[in-house]
Each structure stands twice: as structure tokens, then as C-alpha cells.
CSV table of C-alpha atoms and ligand atoms in Angstrom, one decimal:
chain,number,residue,atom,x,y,z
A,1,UNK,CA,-12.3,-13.6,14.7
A,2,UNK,CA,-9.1,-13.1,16.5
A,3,UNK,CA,-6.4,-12.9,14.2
A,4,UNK,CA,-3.7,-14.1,16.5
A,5,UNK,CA,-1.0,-11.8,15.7
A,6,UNK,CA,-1.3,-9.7,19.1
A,7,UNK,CA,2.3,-9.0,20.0
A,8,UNK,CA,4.0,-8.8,16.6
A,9,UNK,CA,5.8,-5.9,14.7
A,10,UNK,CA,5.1,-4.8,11.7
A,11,UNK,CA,6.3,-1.9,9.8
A,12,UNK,CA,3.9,0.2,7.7
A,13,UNK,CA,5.3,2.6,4.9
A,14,UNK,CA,4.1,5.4,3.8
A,15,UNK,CA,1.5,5.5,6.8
A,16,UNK,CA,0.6,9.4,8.1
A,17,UNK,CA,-2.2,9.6,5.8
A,18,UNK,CA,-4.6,7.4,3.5
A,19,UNK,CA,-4.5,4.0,2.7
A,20,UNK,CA,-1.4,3.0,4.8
A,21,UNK,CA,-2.9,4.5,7.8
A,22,UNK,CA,-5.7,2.5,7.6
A,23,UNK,CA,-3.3,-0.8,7.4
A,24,UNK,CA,-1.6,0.9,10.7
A,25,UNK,CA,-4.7,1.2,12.2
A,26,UNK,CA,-5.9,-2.0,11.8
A,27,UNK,CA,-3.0,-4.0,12.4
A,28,UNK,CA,-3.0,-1.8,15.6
A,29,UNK,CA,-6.0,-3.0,17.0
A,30,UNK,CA,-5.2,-6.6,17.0
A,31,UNK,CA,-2.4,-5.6,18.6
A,32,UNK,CA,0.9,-5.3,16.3
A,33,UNK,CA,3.5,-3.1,17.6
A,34,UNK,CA,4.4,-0.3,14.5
A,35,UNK,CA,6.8,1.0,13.5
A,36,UNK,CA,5.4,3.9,10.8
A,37,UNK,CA,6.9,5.8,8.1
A,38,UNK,CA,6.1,8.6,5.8
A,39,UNK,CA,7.7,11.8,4.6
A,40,UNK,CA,6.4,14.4,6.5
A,41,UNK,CA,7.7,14.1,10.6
A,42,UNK,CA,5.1,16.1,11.6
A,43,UNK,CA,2.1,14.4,10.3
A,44,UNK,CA,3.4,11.1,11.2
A,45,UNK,CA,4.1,12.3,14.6
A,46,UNK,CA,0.9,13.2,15.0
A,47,UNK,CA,-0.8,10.1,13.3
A,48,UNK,CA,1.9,7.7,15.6
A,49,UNK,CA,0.3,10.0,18.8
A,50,UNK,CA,-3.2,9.4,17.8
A,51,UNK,CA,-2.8,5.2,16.8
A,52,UNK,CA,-0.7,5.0,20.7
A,53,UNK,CA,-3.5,6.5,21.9
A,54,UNK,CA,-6.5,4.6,21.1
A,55,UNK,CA,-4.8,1.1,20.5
A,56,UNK,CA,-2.3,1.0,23.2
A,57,UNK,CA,0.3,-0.3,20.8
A,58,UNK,CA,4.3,0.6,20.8
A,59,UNK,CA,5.1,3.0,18.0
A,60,UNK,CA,8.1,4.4,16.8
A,61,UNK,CA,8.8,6.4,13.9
A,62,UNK,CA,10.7,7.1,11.1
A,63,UNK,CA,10.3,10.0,8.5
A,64,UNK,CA,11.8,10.1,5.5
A,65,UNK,CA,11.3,8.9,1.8
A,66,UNK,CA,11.0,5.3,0.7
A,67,UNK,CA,12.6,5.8,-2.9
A,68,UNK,CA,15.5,7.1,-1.1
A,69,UNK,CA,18.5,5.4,-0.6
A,70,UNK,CA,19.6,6.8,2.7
A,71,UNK,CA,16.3,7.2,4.7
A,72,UNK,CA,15.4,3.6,3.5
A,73,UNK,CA,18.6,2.3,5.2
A,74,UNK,CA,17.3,4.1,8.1
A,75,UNK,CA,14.1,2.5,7.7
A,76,UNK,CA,15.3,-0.6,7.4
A,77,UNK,CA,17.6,-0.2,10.8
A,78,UNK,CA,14.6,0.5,12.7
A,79,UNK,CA,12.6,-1.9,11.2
A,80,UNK,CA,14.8,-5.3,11.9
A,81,UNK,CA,13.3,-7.9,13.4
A,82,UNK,CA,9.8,-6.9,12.1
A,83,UNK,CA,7.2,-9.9,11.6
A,84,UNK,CA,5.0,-8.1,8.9
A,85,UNK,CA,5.7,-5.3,6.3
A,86,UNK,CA,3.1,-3.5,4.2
A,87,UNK,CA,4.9,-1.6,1.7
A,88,UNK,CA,3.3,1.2,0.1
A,89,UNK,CA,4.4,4.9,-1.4
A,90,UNK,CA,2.4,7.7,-3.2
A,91,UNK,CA,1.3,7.0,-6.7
A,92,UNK,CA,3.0,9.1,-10.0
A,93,UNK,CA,1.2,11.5,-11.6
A,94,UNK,CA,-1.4,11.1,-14.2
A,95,UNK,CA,-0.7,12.3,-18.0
A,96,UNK,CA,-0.6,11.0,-21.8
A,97,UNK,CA,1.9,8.3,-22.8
A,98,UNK,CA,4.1,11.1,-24.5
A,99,UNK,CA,4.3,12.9,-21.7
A,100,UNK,CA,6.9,11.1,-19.9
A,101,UNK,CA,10.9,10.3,-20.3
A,102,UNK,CA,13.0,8.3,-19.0
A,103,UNK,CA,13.6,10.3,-15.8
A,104,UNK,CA,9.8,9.9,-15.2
A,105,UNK,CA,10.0,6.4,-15.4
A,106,UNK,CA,13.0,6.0,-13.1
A,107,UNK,CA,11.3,7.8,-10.3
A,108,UNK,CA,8.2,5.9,-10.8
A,109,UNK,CA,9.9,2.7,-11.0
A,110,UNK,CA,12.3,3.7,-7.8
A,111,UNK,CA,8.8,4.6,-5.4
A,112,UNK,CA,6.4,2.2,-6.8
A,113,UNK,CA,8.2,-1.3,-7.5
A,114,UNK,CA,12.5,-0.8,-6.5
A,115,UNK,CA,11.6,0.4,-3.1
A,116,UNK,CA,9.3,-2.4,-2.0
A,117,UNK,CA,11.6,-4.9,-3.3
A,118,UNK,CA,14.2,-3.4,-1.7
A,119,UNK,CA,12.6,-3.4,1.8
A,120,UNK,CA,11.1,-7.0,0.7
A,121,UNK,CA,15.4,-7.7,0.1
A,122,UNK,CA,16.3,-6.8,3.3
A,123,UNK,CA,13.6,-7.8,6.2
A,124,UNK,CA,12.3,-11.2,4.5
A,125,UNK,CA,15.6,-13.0,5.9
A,126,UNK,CA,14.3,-12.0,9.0
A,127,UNK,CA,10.5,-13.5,8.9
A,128,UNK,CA,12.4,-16.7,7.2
A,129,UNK,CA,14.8,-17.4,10.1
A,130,UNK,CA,11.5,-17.2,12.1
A,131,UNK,CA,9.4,-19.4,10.2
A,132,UNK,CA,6.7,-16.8,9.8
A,133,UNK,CA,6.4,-13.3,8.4
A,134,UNK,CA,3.5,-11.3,5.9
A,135,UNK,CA,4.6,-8.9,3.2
A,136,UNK,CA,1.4,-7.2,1.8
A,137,UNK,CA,2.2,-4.5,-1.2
A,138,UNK,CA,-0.4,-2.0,-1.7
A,139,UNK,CA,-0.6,-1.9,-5.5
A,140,UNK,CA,-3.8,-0.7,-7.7
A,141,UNK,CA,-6.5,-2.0,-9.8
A,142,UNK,CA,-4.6,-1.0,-12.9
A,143,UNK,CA,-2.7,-4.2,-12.2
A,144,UNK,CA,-5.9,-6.1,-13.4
A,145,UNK,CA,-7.7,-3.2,-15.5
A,146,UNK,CA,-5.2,-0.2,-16.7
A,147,UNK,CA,-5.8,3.1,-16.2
A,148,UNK,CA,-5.1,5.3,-19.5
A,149,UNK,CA,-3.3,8.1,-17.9
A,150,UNK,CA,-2.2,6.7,-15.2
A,151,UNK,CA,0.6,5.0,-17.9
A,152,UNK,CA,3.8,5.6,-14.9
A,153,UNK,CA,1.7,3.2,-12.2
A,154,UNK,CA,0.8,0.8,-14.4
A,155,UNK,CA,4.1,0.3,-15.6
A,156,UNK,CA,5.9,-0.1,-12.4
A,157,UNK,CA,3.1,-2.1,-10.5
A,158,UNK,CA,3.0,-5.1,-13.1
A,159,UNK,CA,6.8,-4.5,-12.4
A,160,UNK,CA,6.4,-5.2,-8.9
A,161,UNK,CA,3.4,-7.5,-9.5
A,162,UNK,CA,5.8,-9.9,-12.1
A,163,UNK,CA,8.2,-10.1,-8.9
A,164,UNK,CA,5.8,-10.9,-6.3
A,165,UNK,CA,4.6,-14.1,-8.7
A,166,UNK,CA,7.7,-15.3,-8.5
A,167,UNK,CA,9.1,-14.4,-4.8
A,168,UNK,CA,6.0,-15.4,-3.1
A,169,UNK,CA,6.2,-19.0,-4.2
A,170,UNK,CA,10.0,-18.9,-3.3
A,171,UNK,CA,9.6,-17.7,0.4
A,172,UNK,CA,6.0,-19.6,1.4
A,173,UNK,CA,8.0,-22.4,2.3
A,174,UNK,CA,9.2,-21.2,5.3
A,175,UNK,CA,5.9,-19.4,6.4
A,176,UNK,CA,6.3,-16.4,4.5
A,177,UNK,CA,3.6,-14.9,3.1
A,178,UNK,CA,3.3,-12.3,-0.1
A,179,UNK,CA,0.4,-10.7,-1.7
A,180,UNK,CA,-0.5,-7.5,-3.2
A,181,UNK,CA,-3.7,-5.9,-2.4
A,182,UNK,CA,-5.2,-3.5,-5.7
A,183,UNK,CA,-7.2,-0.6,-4.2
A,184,UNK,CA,-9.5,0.6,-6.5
A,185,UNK,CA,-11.0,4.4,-5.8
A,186,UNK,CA,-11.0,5.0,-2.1
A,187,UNK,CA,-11.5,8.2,-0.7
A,188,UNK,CA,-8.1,9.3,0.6
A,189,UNK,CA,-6.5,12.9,-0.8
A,190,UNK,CA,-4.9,10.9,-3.5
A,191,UNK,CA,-8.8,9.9,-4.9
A,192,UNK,CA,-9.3,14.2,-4.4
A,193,UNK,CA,-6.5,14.8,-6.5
A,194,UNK,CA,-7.4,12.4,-8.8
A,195,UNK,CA,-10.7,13.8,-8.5
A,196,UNK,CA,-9.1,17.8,-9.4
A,197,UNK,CA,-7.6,16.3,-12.7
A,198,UNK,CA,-11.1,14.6,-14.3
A,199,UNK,CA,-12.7,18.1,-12.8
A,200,UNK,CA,-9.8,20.3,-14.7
A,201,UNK,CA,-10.0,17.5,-17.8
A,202,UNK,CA,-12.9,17.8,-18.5
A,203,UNK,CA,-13.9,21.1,-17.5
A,204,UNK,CA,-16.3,20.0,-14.9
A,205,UNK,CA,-17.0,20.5,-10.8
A,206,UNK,CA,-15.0,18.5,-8.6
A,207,UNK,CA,-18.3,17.1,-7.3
A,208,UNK,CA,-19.3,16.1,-10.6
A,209,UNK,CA,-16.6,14.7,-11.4
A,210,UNK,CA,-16.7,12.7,-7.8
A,211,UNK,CA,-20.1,11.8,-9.0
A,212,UNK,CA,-19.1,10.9,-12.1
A,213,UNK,CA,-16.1,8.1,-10.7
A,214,UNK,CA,-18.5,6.7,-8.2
A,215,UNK,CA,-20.8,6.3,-10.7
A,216,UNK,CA,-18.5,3.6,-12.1
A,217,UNK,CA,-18.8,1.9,-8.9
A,218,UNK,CA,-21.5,-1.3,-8.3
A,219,UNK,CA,-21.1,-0.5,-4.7
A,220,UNK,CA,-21.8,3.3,-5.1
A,221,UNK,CA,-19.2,4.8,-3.1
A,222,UNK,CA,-15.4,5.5,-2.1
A,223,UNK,CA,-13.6,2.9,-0.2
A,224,UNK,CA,-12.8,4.1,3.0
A,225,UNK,CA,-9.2,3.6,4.4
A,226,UNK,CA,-10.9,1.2,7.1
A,227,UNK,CA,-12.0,-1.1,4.4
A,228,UNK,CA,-8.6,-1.4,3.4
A,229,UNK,CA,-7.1,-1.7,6.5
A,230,UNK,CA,-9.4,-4.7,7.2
A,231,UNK,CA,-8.5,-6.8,4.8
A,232,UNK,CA,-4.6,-5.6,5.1
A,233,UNK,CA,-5.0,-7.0,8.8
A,234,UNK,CA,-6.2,-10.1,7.3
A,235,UNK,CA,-3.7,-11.0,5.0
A,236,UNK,CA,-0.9,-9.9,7.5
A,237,UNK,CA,-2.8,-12.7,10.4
A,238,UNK,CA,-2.2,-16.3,11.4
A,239,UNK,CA,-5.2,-17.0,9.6
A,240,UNK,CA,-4.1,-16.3,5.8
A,241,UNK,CA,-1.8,-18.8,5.8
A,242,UNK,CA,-2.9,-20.4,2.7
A,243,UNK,CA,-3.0,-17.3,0.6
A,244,UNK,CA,0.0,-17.1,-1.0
A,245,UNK,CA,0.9,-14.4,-4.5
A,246,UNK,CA,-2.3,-13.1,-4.7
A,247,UNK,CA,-3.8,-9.7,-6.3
A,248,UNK,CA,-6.9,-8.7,-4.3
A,249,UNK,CA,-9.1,-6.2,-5.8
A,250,UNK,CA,-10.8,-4.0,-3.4
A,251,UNK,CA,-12.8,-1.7,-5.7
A,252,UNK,CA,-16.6,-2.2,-5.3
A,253,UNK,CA,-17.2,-4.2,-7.8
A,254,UNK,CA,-15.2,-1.8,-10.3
A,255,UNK,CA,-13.5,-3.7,-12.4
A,256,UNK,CA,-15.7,-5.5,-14.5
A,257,UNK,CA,-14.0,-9.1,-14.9
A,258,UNK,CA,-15.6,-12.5,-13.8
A,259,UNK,CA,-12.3,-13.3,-12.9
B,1,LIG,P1,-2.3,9.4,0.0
B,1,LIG,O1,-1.7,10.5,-0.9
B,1,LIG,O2,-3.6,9.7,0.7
B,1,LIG,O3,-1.3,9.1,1.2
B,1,LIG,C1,0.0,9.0,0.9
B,1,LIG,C2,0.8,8.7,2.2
B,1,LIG,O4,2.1,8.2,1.7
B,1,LIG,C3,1.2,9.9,3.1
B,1,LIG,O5,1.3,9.4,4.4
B,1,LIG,C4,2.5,10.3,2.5
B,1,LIG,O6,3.3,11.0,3.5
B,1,LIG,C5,3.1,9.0,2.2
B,1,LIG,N1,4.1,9.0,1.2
B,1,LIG,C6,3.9,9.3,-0.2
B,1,LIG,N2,5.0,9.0,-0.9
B,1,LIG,C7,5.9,8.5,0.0
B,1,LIG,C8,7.3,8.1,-0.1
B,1,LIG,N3,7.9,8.1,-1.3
B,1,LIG,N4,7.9,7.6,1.0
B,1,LIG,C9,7.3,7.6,2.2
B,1,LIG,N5,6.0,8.0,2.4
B,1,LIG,C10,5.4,8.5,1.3
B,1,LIG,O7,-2.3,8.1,-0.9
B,1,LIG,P2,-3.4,6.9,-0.8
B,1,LIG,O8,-4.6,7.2,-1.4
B,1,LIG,O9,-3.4,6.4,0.6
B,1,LIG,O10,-2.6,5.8,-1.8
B,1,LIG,C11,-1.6,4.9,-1.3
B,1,LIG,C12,-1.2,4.1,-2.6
B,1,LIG,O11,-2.3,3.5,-3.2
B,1,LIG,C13,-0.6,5.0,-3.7
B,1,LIG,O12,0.5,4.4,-4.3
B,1,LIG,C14,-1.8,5.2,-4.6
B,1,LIG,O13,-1.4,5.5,-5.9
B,1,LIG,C15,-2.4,3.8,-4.5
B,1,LIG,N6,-3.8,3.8,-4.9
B,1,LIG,C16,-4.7,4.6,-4.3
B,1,LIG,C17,-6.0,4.6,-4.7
B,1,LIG,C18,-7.0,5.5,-4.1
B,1,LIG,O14,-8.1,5.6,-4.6
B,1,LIG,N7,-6.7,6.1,-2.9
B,1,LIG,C19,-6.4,3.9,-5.8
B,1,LIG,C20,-5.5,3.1,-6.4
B,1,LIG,C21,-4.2,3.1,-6.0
């Protein structure tokens, strides 16, 4: 299927690594210009080197954090113009619901729902002037089935999730899409740390406690970063037009719902 977006820009946050490298990558092979984000130069340096490399796509760069003010506005500067965003940060740390104040919440709240409406703010007048843009938010499965200690994402994803219900219906009319897409494990260094803390928990081998998460799983694995990407790529193409405010699990099977 061609997904007829060959020759748009998109800008990918949070992209040297993981699950927003495996948006870039597969928005780079149909073809989308990038530009990519993360914290660490070097990594994404290296990750915007490799993605050149085998797709043939422009890419530029632009380190810095997404929860800060400063290197957002310079995100934001280099990202004008852009036809597709896929917003995405690291996730808070796990813990118990006394655990965490008010600072905790803040930051949470600043990486994991201000930020992407922030960058949703400022480059969705662009893809309406157009008549066309895609905004996908990598979220979590906790929006549909909460994960105890992970209390600080779930909070500020139904956050986000509450906003996107609403903006999505607000901005389809002028061929602007938003939806969130809900990993659920998928086997990026954030599933290894979360890994290290059920290991430490519960006094058990990190294998066993890999074991014991996929386990949980119908489909009896990790999702891979490509898996992701794949569907990203299809949200964020001509041909996903009608889907408009949706949460889409990708977990396997995980989440045990019928709907
Ligand atoms: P990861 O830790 O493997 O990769 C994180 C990437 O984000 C890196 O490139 C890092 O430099 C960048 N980054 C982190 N915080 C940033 C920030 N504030 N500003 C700019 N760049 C930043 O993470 P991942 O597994 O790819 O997860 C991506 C998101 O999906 C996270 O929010 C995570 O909580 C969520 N999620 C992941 C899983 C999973 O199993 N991997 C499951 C559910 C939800």
C-alpha cells in the first residue's frame, strides 16, 4: 500500500532511541523528510546518520528536552511548516501513590501531556492553513487499563487523552487529523527498566521477571519498535483520513477488554 505521504515533513520527538525511532523510521521509508529530536545530541546524531542513510530522507536535528521551555521554542522554530508531528517523551518513574508531591506531578504533567499540547498549540495552525496535517501522541495502555505504580503516567496521559477527545473533533474539519496510539510492553530500554524494577520488586531475575510480563501477553512477546512504527506511519498517511480521536492499543492482546 503506498501511503502517499512521500515528500512531507514530519517532526518526531523524542526519537534517538525506542519507540519514537521506530515512528522515524517508518515515516522515513515512505519517504517523510524529519526533522528528529531527543535529549542526547550525540545519540540523535547518530540515529539521524543511520535513518539518512538507509532511507535517503532529509534530516535535521534538534537536541534538547521537550518539557523545556527554551529548547521547545527551538524545536518548534525548526519544526514550522511540518505536515505531521508525533509527539512523544520518556515516561515518569514507577512508585506507590504516596510516593509522589506535587513537584512530581508537575514534571510529569510538563513531559507527558503540557508538552505535546504545547507543540500540538503551535504547529496545528500550520497543517490547518494547509488543509491537511497528522498529530499522533504516543501515550500508553494505562490510558485504557491502569498501571498501579505507574500512578504519574496515568495521571497525565488521561490528561492529554481528555484533550485530544476534544481537539481532534475541533481541527478534522480542515483535514487535520489527531490520535493517540497506547503501546503496551514493547521491548525498548524503557520495557528493560521496567523490567529491573519487577526483578528488584519482587526479588527475582530480570529474565524471570521478562518471562513473567510476557507471560501476560496473548501474543507471547515484546512489541518491537517496528510494530509501532508501522502503524504510526499509518495513522500519519493519506489513507487514515477517517480516523479521527482515537486510542489504539498496541499491546498483544494485553489488555483484556472486548472493547
Ligand atoms: P525509551 O526510553 O526507549 O526512549 C526514549 C527516547 O526519548 C530517547 O530517544 C530519549 O532521548 C528521548 N527522550 C526521553 N525524554 C525526553 C524528553 N523529555 N525530551 C526529548 N526527548 C526525550 O522509551 P520508549 O520505550 O521508546 O517509550 C516512549 C514512550 O512510550 C514513553 O513515554 C513510555 O513511557 C511510553 N511507553 C512505553 C512502553 C514500552 O513498553 N516501551 C509501554 C507503554 C508506554
Amino acid at each position: 500500500m503506498d501511503l502517499n505521504i512521500k515528500g512531507k515533513t514530519a517532526l518526531v520527538c523524542a526519537s534517538s532511541r525506542g519507540l519514537g525511532r521506530g515512528c522515524a523510521e517508518a515515516l522515513a521509508e515512505a519517504g517523510v523528510d524529519l526533522v528528529l529530536n531527543a535529549r542526547g545530541a550525540q545519540a540523535l546524531e547518530q540515529t539521524a546518520q543511520e535513518i539518512r542513510d538507509r532511507w535517503g530522507v532529509k534530516v535535521t536535528t534538534v537536541a534538547g528536552d521537550v518539557s523545556n521551555e527554551d529548547d521547545r521554542a527551538a524545536l518548534i522554530k525548526a519544526a514550522q511548516g511540518v505536515d505531521i508531528l508525533v509527539n512523544n517523551a520518556g515516561g515518569p518513574p514507577p512508585g506507590l501513590w504516596s510516593d509522589w508531591n506535587r513537584d512530581d506531578f508537575i514534571k510529569a504533567l510538563d513531559a507527558n501531556m503540557l508538552a505535546p499540547i504545547a507543540l500540538m498549540t503551535a504547529l496545528l495552525p500550520g497543517m490547518i492553513d494547509k488543509g491537511w496535517g497528522r498529530v499522533v501522541n504516543i501515550t500508553s495502555g494505562s490510558v485504557k487499563a491502569p498501571i498501579p505504580q505507574l500512578g504519574l503516567s496515568n495521571s497525565a496521559r488521561a490528561g492529554l487523552t481528555g484533550y485530544v477527545a476534544g481537539t481532534s473533533r475541533q481541527v478534522a474539519p480542515f483535514g487535520v487529523n489527531i490520535n493517540n496510539l497506547l503501546p503496551g510492553i514493547h521491548d525498548t530500554d524503557r520495557a528493560a527498566s521496567l523490567d529491573g524494577g519487577v526483578s528488584k520488586a519482587q526479588n527475582i531475575s530480570v529474565e524471570d521477571a521478562r518471562a513473567q510480563r510476557i507471560a501476560t501477553i496473548p501474543a507471547r512477546r515484546y512489541g518491537t519498535a517496528a510494530d509501532f512504527g508501522a502503524m504510526c506511519a499509518f495513522l500519519c498517511s493519506d489513507r487514515a483520513q477517517f480516523i479521527v480521536g482515537q486510542n489504539i492499543l498496541l499491546d498483544g492482546g494485553a489488555v483484556n477488554a472486548t472493547l
